[in-house]
CSV table of C-alpha atoms and ligand atoms in Angstrom, one decimal:
chain,number,residue,atom,x,y,z
A,1,MET,CA,-15.7,12.2,3.7
A,2,VAL,CA,-18.9,12.7,4.9
A,3,HIS,CA,-20.9,9.6,6.5
A,4,PRO,CA,-24.4,8.1,5.2
A,5,ARG,CA,-25.8,8.3,8.4
A,6,VAL,CA,-25.3,12.6,8.0
A,7,LEU,CA,-25.8,12.6,4.6
A,8,ARG,CA,-29.2,10.2,5.4
A,9,ALA,CA,-29.8,13.1,8.3
A,10,MET,CA,-29.7,15.9,5.6
A,11,ALA,CA,-32.6,14.3,3.7
A,12,ALA,CA,-35.2,13.9,6.6
A,13,PRO,CA,-38.6,15.9,5.7
A,14,LEU,CA,-37.9,20.1,6.7
A,15,ILE,CA,-39.9,21.8,9.7
A,16,GLY,CA,-40.0,25.4,10.2
A,17,HIS,CA,-37.6,27.0,12.1
A,18,LEU,CA,-39.3,27.7,15.3
A,19,ASP,CA,-40.7,24.7,15.2
A,20,PRO,CA,-41.1,23.0,18.6
A,21,ALA,CA,-39.5,19.8,16.6
A,22,PHE,CA,-36.6,22.2,15.6
A,23,VAL,CA,-35.7,24.1,18.7
A,24,THR,CA,-35.2,20.6,20.5
A,25,MET,CA,-32.9,19.9,17.7
A,26,MET,CA,-31.5,23.3,18.6
A,27,GLU,CA,-31.0,22.5,22.2
A,28,ASP,CA,-29.2,18.8,21.0
A,29,VAL,CA,-27.1,20.7,18.7
A,30,LYS,CA,-26.1,23.2,21.4
A,31,ALA,CA,-25.2,20.3,23.9
A,32,LEU,CA,-23.1,18.4,21.6
A,33,LEU,CA,-21.0,21.3,20.6
A,34,ARG,CA,-20.2,22.5,24.4
A,35,LEU,CA,-19.0,18.7,24.5
A,36,VAL,CA,-16.6,18.9,21.5
A,37,PHE,CA,-15.6,22.6,22.6
A,38,ALA,CA,-15.2,21.3,26.3
A,39,THR,CA,-16.7,24.2,27.7
A,40,ALA,CA,-19.8,25.2,29.9
A,41,ASN,CA,-20.4,28.5,27.6
A,42,PRO,CA,-23.9,28.9,27.1
A,43,LEU,CA,-23.2,30.5,23.9
A,44,THR,CA,-22.2,27.9,21.8
A,45,ILE,CA,-24.0,27.5,18.7
A,46,PRO,CA,-24.0,26.9,15.0
A,47,ILE,CA,-23.5,30.3,13.0
A,48,SER,CA,-25.1,30.1,9.6
A,49,GLY,CA,-22.4,30.0,6.6
A,50,THR,CA,-19.0,28.5,6.6
A,51,GLY,CA,-16.1,28.9,8.4
A,52,SER,CA,-15.3,32.2,7.7
A,53,ALA,CA,-18.7,33.7,8.6
A,54,GLY,CA,-16.9,32.3,12.2
A,55,MET,CA,-14.4,33.9,11.8
A,56,GLU,CA,-15.5,37.1,11.2
A,57,ALA,CA,-18.7,37.2,14.0
A,58,CYS,CA,-16.4,36.7,16.9
A,59,LEU,CA,-14.3,39.5,15.1
A,60,VAL,CA,-17.0,42.4,14.7
A,61,ASN,CA,-18.4,41.2,17.5
A,62,LEU,CA,-15.6,41.8,20.0
A,63,LEU,CA,-14.3,44.9,18.0
A,64,GLU,CA,-15.0,47.8,18.1
A,65,PRO,CA,-13.5,51.3,15.7
A,66,GLY,CA,-9.9,52.5,17.2
A,67,ASP,CA,-9.2,48.7,19.1
A,68,GLU,CA,-6.0,47.1,19.2
A,69,CYS,CA,-5.5,43.7,18.5
A,70,VAL,CA,-3.1,41.1,18.4
A,71,VAL,CA,-3.1,38.9,15.3
A,72,GLY,CA,-0.6,36.0,14.9
A,73,VAL,CA,-0.2,35.9,11.4
A,74,ASN,CA,2.1,32.5,10.0
A,75,GLY,CA,-0.5,31.5,6.8
A,76,VAL,CA,-3.2,32.0,4.9
A,77,PHE,CA,-6.1,32.1,7.8
A,78,GLY,CA,-4.1,34.4,10.3
A,79,THR,CA,-3.5,36.6,7.3
A,80,ARG,CA,-7.6,36.5,6.7
A,81,MET,CA,-8.1,37.3,10.6
A,82,ALA,CA,-5.9,40.2,10.2
A,83,GLU,CA,-7.8,41.6,7.2
A,84,VAL,CA,-11.3,40.9,8.6
A,85,ALA,CA,-10.4,42.7,12.1
A,86,GLU,CA,-8.7,45.5,9.6
A,87,ARG,CA,-12.5,45.8,7.9
A,88,ALA,CA,-13.8,46.2,11.7
A,89,GLY,CA,-12.0,49.0,12.3
A,90,ALA,CA,-8.7,48.0,14.6
A,91,THR,CA,-5.6,48.9,14.5
A,92,VAL,CA,-3.8,45.6,13.8
A,93,VAL,CA,-0.8,44.2,15.6
A,94,ARG,CA,0.9,41.4,12.9
A,95,VAL,CA,2.8,38.9,14.9
A,96,GLU,CA,4.8,37.4,12.0
A,97,ALA,CA,6.3,33.9,11.8
A,98,PRO,CA,7.1,32.1,8.8
A,99,TRP,CA,4.9,30.3,7.1
A,100,GLY,CA,5.0,26.4,8.6
A,101,ARG,CA,6.5,27.4,12.0
A,102,VAL,CA,4.4,28.7,14.8
A,103,VAL,CA,3.7,32.0,16.8
A,104,HIS,CA,5.9,31.8,19.7
A,105,PRO,CA,4.4,33.2,23.2
A,106,GLU,CA,7.6,36.0,23.7
A,107,GLN,CA,6.5,37.5,20.3
A,108,ILE,CA,3.2,37.8,21.6
A,109,GLY,CA,4.2,39.5,25.0
A,110,ILE,CA,6.3,41.8,22.9
A,111,ALA,CA,3.4,43.3,20.7
A,112,LEU,CA,1.4,43.0,23.6
A,113,ARG,CA,3.7,45.6,25.7
A,114,GLY,CA,3.6,47.8,22.5
A,115,CYS,CA,-0.1,48.2,22.6
A,116,ARG,CA,-1.7,51.2,24.6
A,117,ARG,CA,-4.8,48.9,26.0
A,118,PRO,CA,-4.9,45.8,23.8
A,119,LYS,CA,-8.0,44.6,23.2
A,120,LEU,CA,-8.0,40.9,21.8
A,121,VAL,CA,-5.2,38.4,21.1
A,122,ALA,CA,-6.2,36.2,17.9
A,123,LEU,CA,-4.4,32.5,16.6
A,124,VAL,CA,-5.4,30.1,14.3
A,125,HIS,CA,-4.9,27.3,16.2
A,126,ALA,CA,-4.7,24.9,13.2
A,127,GLU,CA,-3.2,26.3,10.1
A,128,THR,CA,-4.2,24.8,7.6
A,129,SER,CA,-1.7,26.0,4.8
A,130,THR,CA,1.3,25.1,6.8
A,131,GLY,CA,0.1,22.0,8.8
A,132,ALA,CA,1.4,24.0,12.1
A,133,TRP,CA,-0.1,23.3,14.9
A,134,GLN,CA,-0.2,26.3,17.7
A,135,PRO,CA,-0.2,25.9,21.2
A,136,LEU,CA,-3.0,28.5,22.7
A,137,GLU,CA,-2.5,27.5,26.5
A,138,GLN,CA,0.3,30.5,26.8
A,139,PRO,CA,-0.3,33.4,24.4
A,140,ALA,CA,-4.2,32.9,25.9
A,141,GLN,CA,-2.6,33.6,29.6
A,142,LEU,CA,-0.6,36.4,28.4
A,143,ALA,CA,-3.8,38.0,26.7
A,144,HIS,CA,-5.7,37.7,29.9
A,145,GLU,CA,-2.0,39.1,31.8
A,146,HIS,CA,-2.8,42.5,29.7
A,147,GLY,CA,-6.3,43.1,30.4
A,148,ALA,CA,-7.2,41.6,26.8
A,149,LEU,CA,-9.5,38.9,25.5
A,150,PHE,CA,-8.4,35.1,23.0
A,151,LEU,CA,-9.3,34.0,20.5
A,152,ALA,CA,-8.7,31.1,18.5
A,153,ASP,CA,-10.0,29.7,15.1
A,154,CYS,CA,-10.6,26.2,15.4
A,155,VAL,CA,-11.9,25.1,12.3
A,156,THR,CA,-9.3,22.5,11.3
A,157,SER,CA,-8.7,21.7,15.1
A,158,LEU,CA,-12.2,20.9,16.1
A,159,GLY,CA,-13.1,16.9,15.8
A,160,GLY,CA,-8.9,16.3,15.5
A,161,VAL,CA,-7.1,17.3,17.9
A,162,PRO,CA,-7.6,18.4,21.5
A,163,VAL,CA,-9.5,21.8,22.0
A,164,GLU,CA,-10.5,22.6,25.8
A,165,ILE,CA,-12.3,25.9,25.4
A,166,ASP,CA,-12.7,26.1,29.4
A,167,ARG,CA,-9.4,24.8,30.5
A,168,TRP,CA,-7.1,26.9,28.4
A,169,GLU,CA,-9.3,30.1,28.8
A,170,ILE,CA,-10.4,30.7,25.7
A,171,ASP,CA,-12.5,33.6,25.4
A,172,ALA,CA,-13.9,33.0,21.8
A,173,ALA,CA,-13.3,30.7,19.1
A,174,TYR,CA,-15.3,29.6,15.9
A,175,SER,CA,-14.5,26.0,13.7
A,176,GLY,CA,-16.6,24.9,10.5
A,177,THR,CA,-18.1,21.7,10.1
A,178,GLN,CA,-16.6,20.2,6.7
A,179,LYS,CA,-13.2,19.1,8.6
A,180,CYS,CA,-12.9,16.9,11.3
A,181,LEU,CA,-16.7,17.3,12.3
A,182,SER,CA,-16.8,15.5,9.0
A,183,CYS,CA,-20.3,17.4,8.1
A,184,PRO,CA,-20.7,19.3,4.6
A,185,PRO,CA,-19.6,23.3,4.4
A,186,GLY,CA,-21.9,25.4,5.6
A,187,LEU,CA,-22.4,26.0,9.5
A,188,SER,CA,-19.8,27.6,11.5
A,189,PRO,CA,-19.6,26.4,15.3
A,190,LEU,CA,-18.7,29.4,17.7
A,191,THR,CA,-18.3,29.5,21.2
A,192,PHE,CA,-18.6,33.0,23.0
A,193,GLY,CA,-17.1,33.1,27.1
A,194,PRO,CA,-18.4,34.9,30.3
A,195,ARG,CA,-15.8,37.8,29.3
A,196,ALA,CA,-16.3,37.9,25.5
A,197,LEU,CA,-19.9,38.2,26.8
A,198,ASP,CA,-19.6,41.0,29.0
A,199,VAL,CA,-17.5,42.8,26.7
A,200,LEU,CA,-20.0,42.2,23.9
A,201,THR,CA,-22.9,43.7,26.6
A,202,ARG,CA,-20.5,47.1,27.3
A,203,ARG,CA,-20.5,48.3,22.9
A,204,ARG,CA,-20.2,51.9,22.5
A,205,THR,CA,-21.1,51.3,19.0
A,206,LYS,CA,-23.7,48.6,17.3
A,207,VAL,CA,-22.2,45.7,16.0
A,208,GLN,CA,-21.3,46.5,12.4
A,209,SER,CA,-23.3,43.2,11.1
A,210,TRP,CA,-26.6,42.5,11.5
A,211,TYR,CA,-26.6,39.3,10.4
A,212,LEU,CA,-23.6,38.4,12.8
A,213,ASP,CA,-24.5,40.2,15.8
A,214,LEU,CA,-24.5,37.7,18.4
A,215,SER,CA,-26.7,39.6,21.0
A,216,LEU,CA,-29.5,39.0,17.9
A,217,LEU,CA,-29.0,35.6,17.2
A,218,ALA,CA,-28.3,34.8,20.9
A,219,GLN,CA,-32.2,35.9,20.9
A,220,TYR,CA,-33.2,33.4,18.6
A,221,TRP,CA,-31.0,30.3,19.9
A,222,GLY,CA,-31.5,31.4,23.6
A,223,GLU,CA,-35.1,31.2,25.6
A,224,GLU,CA,-36.5,34.2,24.0
A,225,ARG,CA,-36.7,32.1,20.5
A,226,VAL,CA,-36.6,35.4,18.6
A,227,TYR,CA,-36.9,34.6,15.0
A,228,HIS,CA,-33.5,36.6,13.6
A,229,HIS,CA,-33.1,34.6,9.9
A,230,THR,CA,-34.1,31.6,8.9
A,231,ALA,CA,-31.7,28.3,9.8
A,232,PRO,CA,-30.7,26.3,7.3
A,233,ILE,CA,-32.5,23.7,8.4
A,234,SER,CA,-31.1,20.6,6.9
A,235,MET,CA,-27.7,21.9,7.8
A,236,ASN,CA,-28.6,21.6,11.2
A,237,TYR,CA,-30.0,17.7,11.0
A,238,ALA,CA,-26.7,17.3,9.3
A,239,LEU,CA,-24.2,18.7,12.3
A,240,ARG,CA,-26.5,17.4,14.9
A,241,GLU,CA,-25.6,13.9,13.3
A,242,ALA,CA,-22.4,14.7,12.6
A,243,LEU,CA,-22.0,15.6,16.1
A,244,ARG,CA,-23.5,12.4,17.4
A,245,MET,CA,-21.1,10.6,15.7
A,246,VAL,CA,-17.9,12.2,17.2
A,247,ALA,CA,-19.5,11.3,20.7
A,248,ASP,CA,-19.9,8.0,20.2
A,249,GLU,CA,-16.6,7.1,19.2
A,250,GLY,CA,-15.6,9.2,22.1
A,251,LEU,CA,-12.9,12.5,22.1
A,252,GLY,CA,-9.9,10.4,23.5
A,253,PRO,CA,-10.4,7.9,20.7
A,254,ARG,CA,-11.1,10.1,17.6
A,255,PHE,CA,-7.7,12.0,18.6
A,256,ALA,CA,-5.5,8.7,18.8
A,257,ARG,CA,-7.2,7.4,15.7
A,258,HIS,CA,-6.3,10.9,13.8
A,259,ARG,CA,-2.7,10.8,16.1
A,260,ARG,CA,-2.0,7.1,14.2
A,261,ASN,CA,-3.2,8.0,10.5
A,262,HIS,CA,-1.0,10.8,10.8
A,263,GLU,CA,2.7,8.6,12.0
A,264,ALA,CA,1.9,5.9,9.5
A,265,LEU,CA,1.6,8.8,6.7
A,266,ALA,CA,4.1,10.6,7.8
A,267,ALA,CA,6.3,7.0,8.2
A,268,GLY,CA,5.6,6.5,4.5
A,269,LEU,CA,6.6,9.7,3.2
A,270,THR,CA,9.8,9.3,5.0
A,271,ALA,CA,10.8,5.8,3.9
A,272,ILE,CA,10.8,7.5,0.1
A,273,GLY,CA,12.8,10.4,1.4
A,274,LEU,CA,9.5,13.0,1.4
A,275,GLY,CA,9.8,15.4,4.2
A,276,LEU,CA,7.1,17.2,5.8
A,277,HIS,CA,7.1,21.2,5.4
A,278,ALA,CA,6.0,22.5,9.5
A,279,GLU,CA,8.2,22.1,12.3
A,280,GLU,CA,8.7,18.5,13.6
A,281,ARG,CA,7.0,19.5,17.1
A,282,HIS,CA,4.3,21.0,15.7
A,283,ARG,CA,2.6,19.0,13.5
A,284,LEU,CA,-0.9,18.6,12.5
A,285,PRO,CA,-2.3,15.3,12.9
A,286,MET,CA,-5.2,15.9,10.1
A,287,LEU,CA,-3.4,18.1,7.9
A,288,ASN,CA,0.3,16.8,6.2
A,289,ALA,CA,1.9,19.3,4.4
A,290,ILE,CA,4.4,17.5,1.9
A,291,THR,CA,7.7,19.4,0.2
A,292,VAL,CA,7.5,18.8,-3.2
A,293,PRO,CA,10.9,17.3,-4.5
A,294,GLU,CA,12.8,19.2,-6.8
A,295,GLY,CA,12.2,18.6,-10.5
A,296,VAL,CA,9.0,17.2,-9.7
A,297,ASP,CA,5.7,18.6,-11.3
A,298,GLU,CA,3.4,19.5,-8.4
A,299,ALA,CA,0.6,20.2,-10.2
A,300,ARG,CA,0.5,17.0,-12.6
A,301,VAL,CA,1.0,14.5,-9.4
A,302,ARG,CA,-2.1,15.9,-7.9
A,303,GLY,CA,-4.0,15.8,-11.4
A,304,GLN,CA,-2.5,12.2,-11.7
A,305,LEU,CA,-4.0,11.1,-8.1
A,306,LEU,CA,-7.3,12.6,-8.9
A,307,ALA,CA,-7.9,10.9,-12.7
A,308,ASP,CA,-5.9,7.4,-12.1
A,309,HIS,CA,-6.9,7.1,-7.9
A,310,GLY,CA,-10.0,9.1,-7.3
A,311,ILE,CA,-8.1,11.0,-4.4
A,312,GLU,CA,-8.0,14.6,-4.1
A,313,ILE,CA,-4.7,16.1,-2.1
A,314,GLY,CA,-4.5,20.0,-2.0
A,315,GLY,CA,-1.7,22.4,-3.3
A,316,GLY,CA,0.0,25.3,-1.8
A,317,LEU,CA,-1.2,27.9,-1.2
A,318,GLY,CA,-0.3,31.8,-0.7
A,319,PRO,CA,3.8,32.3,-0.6
A,320,LEU,CA,3.4,28.1,-0.9
A,321,ARG,CA,1.8,27.7,-4.0
A,322,GLY,CA,3.8,25.0,-6.1
A,323,ARG,CA,6.2,23.7,-3.4
A,324,VAL,CA,3.7,21.7,-0.8
A,325,TRP,CA,0.8,19.2,-1.1
A,326,ARG,CA,-1.4,19.2,1.8
A,327,ILE,CA,-3.2,15.5,2.3
A,328,GLY,CA,-6.1,15.8,4.6
A,329,LEU,CA,-6.8,13.1,6.9
A,330,MET,CA,-9.9,14.4,8.6
A,331,GLY,CA,-12.8,13.0,10.3
A,332,GLU,CA,-14.3,10.4,8.2
A,333,SER,CA,-11.0,10.4,5.9
A,334,SER,CA,-9.1,9.7,8.6
A,335,ARG,CA,-8.8,5.9,7.4
A,336,ALA,CA,-5.8,3.1,7.3
A,337,ALA,CA,-7.1,2.5,4.2
A,338,HIS,CA,-7.0,6.0,2.7
A,339,VAL,CA,-3.4,6.4,4.2
A,340,LEU,CA,-2.3,3.2,2.2
A,341,ALA,CA,-4.0,4.2,-1.2
A,342,VAL,CA,-2.4,7.7,-0.8
A,343,LEU,CA,1.2,6.7,-0.5
A,344,ALA,CA,0.6,4.0,-2.7
A,345,ALA,CA,-0.8,6.2,-6.0
A,346,LEU,CA,1.9,8.7,-4.9
A,347,GLU,CA,4.9,6.5,-4.9
A,348,GLY,CA,3.4,5.7,-8.5
A,349,ALA,CA,3.0,8.7,-9.4
A,350,LEU,CA,6.5,9.4,-8.1
A,351,ARG,CA,8.2,7.1,-10.3
A,352,ARG,CA,6.1,8.4,-13.2
A,353,GLU,CA,8.2,11.6,-12.9
A,354,GLY,CA,11.2,9.7,-12.9
A,355,MET,CA,12.3,8.9,-8.8
A,356,ARG,CA,13.9,6.0,-8.0
A,357,LEU,CA,11.9,4.6,-5.5
A,358,ALA,CA,11.6,0.8,-4.5
A,359,PRO,CA,7.8,-0.1,-5.6
A,360,GLY,CA,6.0,-0.7,-2.3
A,361,ALA,CA,8.7,1.2,0.4
A,362,ALA,CA,6.2,3.9,1.6
A,363,VAL,CA,2.9,1.0,2.1
A,364,ALA,CA,5.3,-1.0,3.9
A,365,ALA,CA,6.5,1.6,5.9
A,366,ALA,CA,2.9,2.9,7.2
A,367,THR,CA,2.0,-0.9,7.7
A,368,SER,CA,5.1,-1.3,10.4
A,369,VAL,CA,3.5,1.5,12.4
A,370,TYR,CA,-0.1,0.3,11.9
A,371,GLU,CA,1.2,-3.8,13.3
A,372,ALA,CA,3.0,-2.2,16.1
B,401,PLP,C1,-8.0,27.1,9.6
B,401,PLP,C2,-9.1,28.2,8.8
B,401,PLP,N1,-9.8,29.1,9.6
B,401,PLP,C3,-10.8,29.9,8.3
B,401,PLP,C4,-10.8,28.7,7.1
B,401,PLP,C5,-12.4,29.2,6.5
B,401,PLP,O1,-13.5,28.6,6.7
B,401,PLP,P1,-14.3,28.1,4.8
B,401,PLP,O2,-13.3,28.3,4.0
B,401,PLP,O3,-15.3,27.0,5.5
B,401,PLP,O4,-14.9,29.7,5.3
B,401,PLP,C6,-10.2,27.6,6.6
B,401,PLP,C7,-10.5,26.9,6.1
B,401,PLP,O5,-10.0,26.3,5.0
B,401,PLP,C8,-9.3,27.0,7.4
B,401,PLP,O6,-9.0,25.9,7.4
């Protein structure tokens, strides 16, 4: 959900992409993005495009044909990173883990030792297709020990759980506006650290994408203010307002809110015998993948929640299609009222599917988490 403050910001009158007022706004957006990414990187900007544009920007700027790139693949978005890296001409080493599990540092170490000269290690911090929460610190360290850069997909994690670009020594990362930042889709926050910039400036070949070439984009977002492409003005208004809301709430309280609502949801689900798909120690608070019980028509349940309660939950993707539901509790949507409403609605839908459940059990369990 998007807060009315953000919607109002989008309706503000338009100005030019080089208007002094817009230039001031660009600086605000950069400063606020540095705050949420916990970085001092000067090249921290929104890419015009959705999260996939940020993914593509990172990979095409850092990789050249023939480079070796190690990618963690344990869901839809790791698979996508591997595909994009391949299209950039890299030799991709896929490090696979079952969907719902995380990629272990030992696996990354083995892959790196098998490379001649690894250029990049890439992992998804919050795998939206499975609900798995990938630790990044150790993999980043391993990448550096082997002389490689480390790239993190923070599309779903940014603004919902800690993302510590500088402390964890992440060289490049990207996100999306429509997840825990609670902004419409359309921009992809990106940050490049000094090692990534160094690789960019020492490229042998031109970046294959003109639109996503960061050395050109840096001239528009940096002091030169050279026109590159027409910035989506209203989306930048929206992002600035959404980021101000993150800053007003404070990162710590925001992360705690996401965690608490996840705990309440999980307690409610457990009370009616539903299990979460991701491994227990690595469950995301903002994306809850639930195993569909035997004999239940998962699509019918989703349809009922939408038609009868106006609640949209996601289905499974790829190999998890038909096997899980995905409940997002992101940004503005991470609210106690939503947790209680979805539990009550789900309980009712499951009874209609023939499950014998005591009315109110899920809501009671979630309420006891809020009252603790
Ligand atoms: C983890 C992750 N990475 C990348 C993407 C791609 O983002 P977009 O759909 O905004 O292009 C998504 C979208 O859901 C995502 O969840």
